[in-house]
Amino acid sequence: MISKMDIKELLISLKRQEENLTHLLQAAKNKQRAIVENKLQKLEEVISEEERIINGIAFQEKHRIEMLNEFIVKLNLELKRPNLSDFLAEIKPRLDPKFYDELIRIRTEIVKITGEINKINAQNKILIAQSISFIKKTITSLVDTKRNSLIDRRI
């Protein structure tokens, strides 16, 4: 049987993950601003911050999986993976509705924030690709200009 303390621990872990993801979303927005404004120093700082946040996310994810695995064993559940949605669906009848609703709310918010992060990262990927393309064209243009001027001088 899962105790209220177990569920509270899971809630705390999920809330921490929600906070981590909110910080990562803000970092992704800051990175986008740094890319657009061409602020290399700021971009380096944001990337460093992102790495720190991602480490926190990985830690919380590992902790969540460990907790779910423990719960699956305690309750003798038949789940293929320690996935929060499947776990919640399986234990809904055994949970206090207050805890269940809070778990669902946090899970929904985590999914929403993750979607926003993916959207910002996709935009950042496009911005970076455009920047690289612009740099390549600029270099090619400069190299071709130098070659043409050398040729013009010889003739």
PDB file of C-alpha atoms in Angstrom:
ATOM      1  CA  MET A   1       0.000   0.000   0.000  1.00  0.00           C
ATOM      2  CA  ILE A   2       1.207   3.509  -0.812  1.00  0.00           C
ATOM      3  CA  SER A   3       1.103   5.880   2.126  1.00  0.00           C
ATOM      4  CA  LYS A   4       0.144   9.541   2.035  1.00  0.00           C
ATOM      5  CA  MET A   5       3.807  10.306   2.706  1.00  0.00           C
ATOM      6  CA  ASP A   6       4.791   8.374  -0.423  1.00  0.00           C
ATOM      7  CA  ILE A   7       2.317  10.360  -2.512  1.00  0.00           C
ATOM      8  CA  LYS A   8       3.454  13.615  -0.904  1.00  0.00           C
ATOM      9  CA  GLU A   9       7.049  12.739  -1.783  1.00  0.00           C
ATOM     10  CA  LEU A  10       5.986  12.104  -5.380  1.00  0.00           C
ATOM     11  CA  LEU A  11       4.130  15.440  -5.408  1.00  0.00           C
ATOM     12  CA  ILE A  12       7.205  17.256  -4.091  1.00  0.00           C
ATOM     13  CA  SER A  13       9.393  15.632  -6.738  1.00  0.00           C
ATOM     14  CA  LEU A  14       6.967  16.562  -9.519  1.00  0.00           C
ATOM     15  CA  LYS A  15       6.711  20.142  -8.250  1.00  0.00           C
ATOM     16  CA  ARG A  16      10.500  20.413  -8.287  1.00  0.00           C
ATOM     17  CA  GLN A  17      10.497  19.077 -11.830  1.00  0.00           C
ATOM     18  CA  GLU A  18       7.858  21.641 -12.793  1.00  0.00           C
ATOM     19  CA  GLU A  19      10.064  24.396 -11.317  1.00  0.00           C
ATOM     20  CA  ASN A  20      13.121  23.059 -13.152  1.00  0.00           C
ATOM     21  CA  LEU A  21      11.219  22.996 -16.437  1.00  0.00           C
ATOM     22  CA  THR A  22       9.917  26.527 -15.867  1.00  0.00           C
ATOM     23  CA  HIS A  23      13.527  27.682 -15.360  1.00  0.00           C
ATOM     24  CA  LEU A  24      14.588  25.796 -18.504  1.00  0.00           C
ATOM     25  CA  LEU A  25      11.796  27.477 -20.487  1.00  0.00           C
ATOM     26  CA  GLN A  26      12.994  30.890 -19.303  1.00  0.00           C
ATOM     27  CA  ALA A  27      16.579  29.966 -20.192  1.00  0.00           C
ATOM     28  CA  ALA A  28      15.457  28.909 -23.694  1.00  0.00           C
ATOM     29  CA  LYS A  29      13.724  32.281 -24.120  1.00  0.00           C
ATOM     30  CA  ASN A  30      16.857  34.056 -22.871  1.00  0.00           C
ATOM     31  CA  LYS A  31      18.952  32.063 -25.324  1.00  0.00           C
ATOM     32  CA  GLN A  32      16.646  33.081 -28.149  1.00  0.00           C
ATOM     33  CA  ARG A  33      16.992  36.739 -27.163  1.00  0.00           C
ATOM     34  CA  ALA A  34      20.797  36.391 -27.022  1.00  0.00           C
ATOM     35  CA  ILE A  35      20.856  34.787 -30.484  1.00  0.00           C
ATOM     36  CA  VAL A  36      18.647  37.476 -32.016  1.00  0.00           C
ATOM     37  CA  GLU A  37      20.595  40.293 -30.356  1.00  0.00           C
ATOM     38  CA  ASN A  38      23.931  38.628 -31.250  1.00  0.00           C
ATOM     39  CA  LYS A  39      25.175  38.708 -27.652  1.00  0.00           C
ATOM     40  CA  LEU A  40      27.759  35.942 -27.504  1.00  0.00           C
ATOM     41  CA  GLN A  41      28.679  36.450 -23.830  1.00  0.00           C
ATOM     42  CA  LYS A  42      25.018  36.259 -22.791  1.00  0.00           C
ATOM     43  CA  LEU A  43      24.543  33.166 -24.981  1.00  0.00           C
ATOM     44  CA  GLU A  44      27.451  31.422 -23.253  1.00  0.00           C
ATOM     45  CA  GLU A  45      26.016  32.292 -19.823  1.00  0.00           C
ATOM     46  CA  VAL A  46      22.566  30.987 -20.779  1.00  0.00           C
ATOM     47  CA  ILE A  47      23.997  27.740 -22.174  1.00  0.00           C
ATOM     48  CA  SER A  48      25.884  27.217 -18.917  1.00  0.00           C
ATOM     49  CA  GLU A  49      22.685  27.873 -16.962  1.00  0.00           C
ATOM     50  CA  GLU A  50      20.775  25.443 -19.191  1.00  0.00           C
ATOM     51  CA  GLU A  51      23.319  22.715 -18.493  1.00  0.00           C
ATOM     52  CA  ARG A  52      22.891  23.217 -14.745  1.00  0.00           C
ATOM     53  CA  ILE A  53      19.100  23.112 -15.038  1.00  0.00           C
ATOM     54  CA  ILE A  54      19.197  20.009 -17.243  1.00  0.00           C
ATOM     55  CA  ASN A  55      21.290  18.228 -14.604  1.00  0.00           C
ATOM     56  CA  GLY A  56      18.587  19.055 -12.035  1.00  0.00           C
ATOM     57  CA  ILE A  57      15.904  17.764 -14.405  1.00  0.00           C
ATOM     58  CA  ALA A  58      17.813  14.524 -14.939  1.00  0.00           C
ATOM     59  CA  PHE A  59      18.181  14.054 -11.182  1.00  0.00           C
ATOM     60  CA  GLN A  60      14.461  14.612 -10.548  1.00  0.00           C
ATOM     61  CA  GLU A  61      13.519  12.316 -13.425  1.00  0.00           C
ATOM     62  CA  LYS A  62      15.715   9.553 -12.037  1.00  0.00           C
ATOM     63  CA  HIS A  63      14.172  10.057  -8.590  1.00  0.00           C
ATOM     64  CA  ARG A  64      10.637   9.945 -10.034  1.00  0.00           C
ATOM     65  CA  ILE A  65      11.345   6.720 -11.917  1.00  0.00           C
ATOM     66  CA  GLU A  66      12.808   5.134  -8.784  1.00  0.00           C
ATOM     67  CA  MET A  67       9.729   6.134  -6.760  1.00  0.00           C
ATOM     68  CA  LEU A  68       7.334   4.826  -9.398  1.00  0.00           C
ATOM     69  CA  ASN A  69       9.246   1.554  -9.615  1.00  0.00           C
ATOM     70  CA  GLU A  70       8.967   1.192  -5.832  1.00  0.00           C
ATOM     71  CA  PHE A  71       5.235   1.897  -5.966  1.00  0.00           C
ATOM     72  CA  ILE A  72       4.755  -0.562  -8.816  1.00  0.00           C
ATOM     73  CA  VAL A  73       6.433  -3.283  -6.756  1.00  0.00           C
ATOM     74  CA  LYS A  74       4.581  -2.370  -3.525  1.00  0.00           C
ATOM     75  CA  LEU A  75       1.230  -2.460  -5.286  1.00  0.00           C
ATOM     76  CA  ASN A  76       2.096  -5.376  -7.552  1.00  0.00           C
ATOM     77  CA  LEU A  77       1.081  -3.414 -10.661  1.00  0.00           C
ATOM     78  CA  GLU A  78       1.504  -4.674 -14.214  1.00  0.00           C
ATOM     79  CA  LEU A  79       3.065  -1.651 -15.896  1.00  0.00           C
ATOM     80  CA  LYS A  80       5.550  -2.004 -18.740  1.00  0.00           C
ATOM     81  CA  ARG A  81       7.350   1.249 -17.899  1.00  0.00           C
ATOM     82  CA  PRO A  82       7.429   3.635 -14.944  1.00  0.00           C
ATOM     83  CA  ASN A  83       5.283   6.143 -16.766  1.00  0.00           C
ATOM     84  CA  LEU A  84       3.322   8.598 -14.640  1.00  0.00           C
ATOM     85  CA  SER A  85       0.169   8.556 -16.789  1.00  0.00           C
ATOM     86  CA  ASP A  86      -0.159   4.760 -16.725  1.00  0.00           C
ATOM     87  CA  PHE A  87       0.651   4.686 -13.020  1.00  0.00           C
ATOM     88  CA  LEU A  88      -1.992   7.301 -12.195  1.00  0.00           C
ATOM     89  CA  ALA A  89      -4.615   5.544 -14.291  1.00  0.00           C
ATOM     90  CA  GLU A  90      -3.853   2.285 -12.510  1.00  0.00           C
ATOM     91  CA  ILE A  91      -3.974   3.647  -8.954  1.00  0.00           C
ATOM     92  CA  LYS A  92      -6.742   6.240  -9.323  1.00  0.00           C
ATOM     93  CA  PRO A  93      -9.285   4.147  -7.374  1.00  0.00           C
ATOM     94  CA  ARG A  94      -6.811   3.749  -4.493  1.00  0.00           C
ATOM     95  CA  LEU A  95      -5.890   7.421  -4.176  1.00  0.00           C
ATOM     96  CA  ASP A  96      -7.464  10.252  -2.267  1.00  0.00           C
ATOM     97  CA  PRO A  97      -9.149  12.396  -4.970  1.00  0.00           C
ATOM     98  CA  LYS A  98      -7.342  15.493  -3.664  1.00  0.00           C
ATOM     99  CA  PHE A  99      -3.929  13.891  -4.264  1.00  0.00           C
ATOM    100  CA  TYR A 100      -5.010  12.452  -7.605  1.00  0.00           C
ATOM    101  CA  ASP A 101      -6.237  15.849  -8.846  1.00  0.00           C
ATOM    102  CA  GLU A 102      -3.012  17.536  -7.758  1.00  0.00           C
ATOM    103  CA  LEU A 103      -0.887  14.861  -9.469  1.00  0.00           C
ATOM    104  CA  ILE A 104      -2.897  15.278 -12.674  1.00  0.00           C
ATOM    105  CA  ARG A 105      -2.619  19.075 -12.484  1.00  0.00           C
ATOM    106  CA  ILE A 106       1.146  18.953 -12.106  1.00  0.00           C
ATOM    107  CA  ARG A 107       1.533  16.335 -14.846  1.00  0.00           C
ATOM    108  CA  THR A 108      -0.575  18.486 -17.197  1.00  0.00           C
ATOM    109  CA  GLU A 109       1.522  21.552 -16.405  1.00  0.00           C
ATOM    110  CA  ILE A 110       4.758  19.613 -16.983  1.00  0.00           C
ATOM    111  CA  VAL A 111       3.485  18.463 -20.393  1.00  0.00           C
ATOM    112  CA  LYS A 112       2.493  22.051 -21.265  1.00  0.00           C
ATOM    113  CA  ILE A 113       5.851  23.514 -20.234  1.00  0.00           C
ATOM    114  CA  THR A 114       7.732  20.769 -22.083  1.00  0.00           C
ATOM    115  CA  GLY A 115       5.764  21.586 -25.240  1.00  0.00           C
ATOM    116  CA  GLU A 116       6.673  25.268 -24.899  1.00  0.00           C
ATOM    117  CA  ILE A 117      10.347  24.373 -24.422  1.00  0.00           C
ATOM    118  CA  ASN A 118      10.266  22.211 -27.556  1.00  0.00           C
ATOM    119  CA  LYS A 119       8.663  25.062 -29.518  1.00  0.00           C
ATOM    120  CA  ILE A 120      11.282  27.617 -28.393  1.00  0.00           C
ATOM    121  CA  ASN A 121      14.116  25.147 -29.073  1.00  0.00           C
ATOM    122  CA  ALA A 122      12.764  24.513 -32.593  1.00  0.00           C
ATOM    123  CA  GLN A 123      12.716  28.271 -33.205  1.00  0.00           C
ATOM    124  CA  ASN A 124      16.256  28.573 -31.825  1.00  0.00           C
ATOM    125  CA  LYS A 125      17.398  25.797 -34.142  1.00  0.00           C
ATOM    126  CA  ILE A 126      16.018  27.726 -37.123  1.00  0.00           C
ATOM    127  CA  LEU A 127      17.663  30.969 -35.944  1.00  0.00           C
ATOM    128  CA  ILE A 128      21.022  29.232 -35.559  1.00  0.00           C
ATOM    129  CA  ALA A 129      20.721  27.568 -38.992  1.00  0.00           C
ATOM    130  CA  GLN A 130      19.938  30.951 -40.563  1.00  0.00           C
ATOM    131  CA  SER A 131      22.896  32.526 -38.758  1.00  0.00           C
ATOM    132  CA  ILE A 132      25.240  29.806 -39.986  1.00  0.00           C
ATOM    133  CA  SER A 133      23.928  30.204 -43.533  1.00  0.00           C
ATOM    134  CA  PHE A 134      24.431  33.974 -43.365  1.00  0.00           C
ATOM    135  CA  ILE A 135      27.992  33.553 -42.076  1.00  0.00           C
ATOM    136  CA  LYS A 136      28.834  31.051 -44.838  1.00  0.00           C
ATOM    137  CA  LYS A 137      27.436  33.378 -47.500  1.00  0.00           C
ATOM    138  CA  THR A 138      29.371  36.307 -46.042  1.00  0.00           C
ATOM    139  CA  ILE A 139      32.629  34.332 -46.005  1.00  0.00           C
ATOM    140  CA  THR A 140      32.046  33.061 -49.531  1.00  0.00           C
ATOM    141  CA  SER A 141      31.301  36.574 -50.693  1.00  0.00           C
ATOM    142  CA  LEU A 142      34.461  37.940 -49.058  1.00  0.00           C
ATOM    143  CA  VAL A 143      36.646  35.157 -50.478  1.00  0.00           C
ATOM    144  CA  ASP A 144      35.184  35.605 -53.966  1.00  0.00           C
ATOM    145  CA  THR A 145      35.710  39.376 -53.745  1.00  0.00           C
ATOM    146  CA  LYS A 146      39.384  38.885 -52.859  1.00  0.00           C
ATOM    147  CA  ARG A 147      39.870  36.394 -55.722  1.00  0.00           C
ATOM    148  CA  ASN A 148      38.207  38.722 -58.214  1.00  0.00           C
ATOM    149  CA  SER A 149      40.306  41.664 -57.103  1.00  0.00           C
ATOM    150  CA  LEU A 150      43.476  39.585 -57.455  1.00  0.00           C
ATOM    151  CA  ILE A 151      42.441  38.489 -60.929  1.00  0.00           C
ATOM    152  CA  ASP A 152      41.552  42.054 -61.908  1.00  0.00           C
ATOM    153  CA  ARG A 153      45.024  43.246 -60.818  1.00  0.00           C
ATOM    154  CA  ARG A 154      46.847  40.636 -62.889  1.00  0.00           C
ATOM    155  CA  ILE A 155      45.000  41.501 -66.044  1.00  0.00           C
TER     156      ILE A 155
END
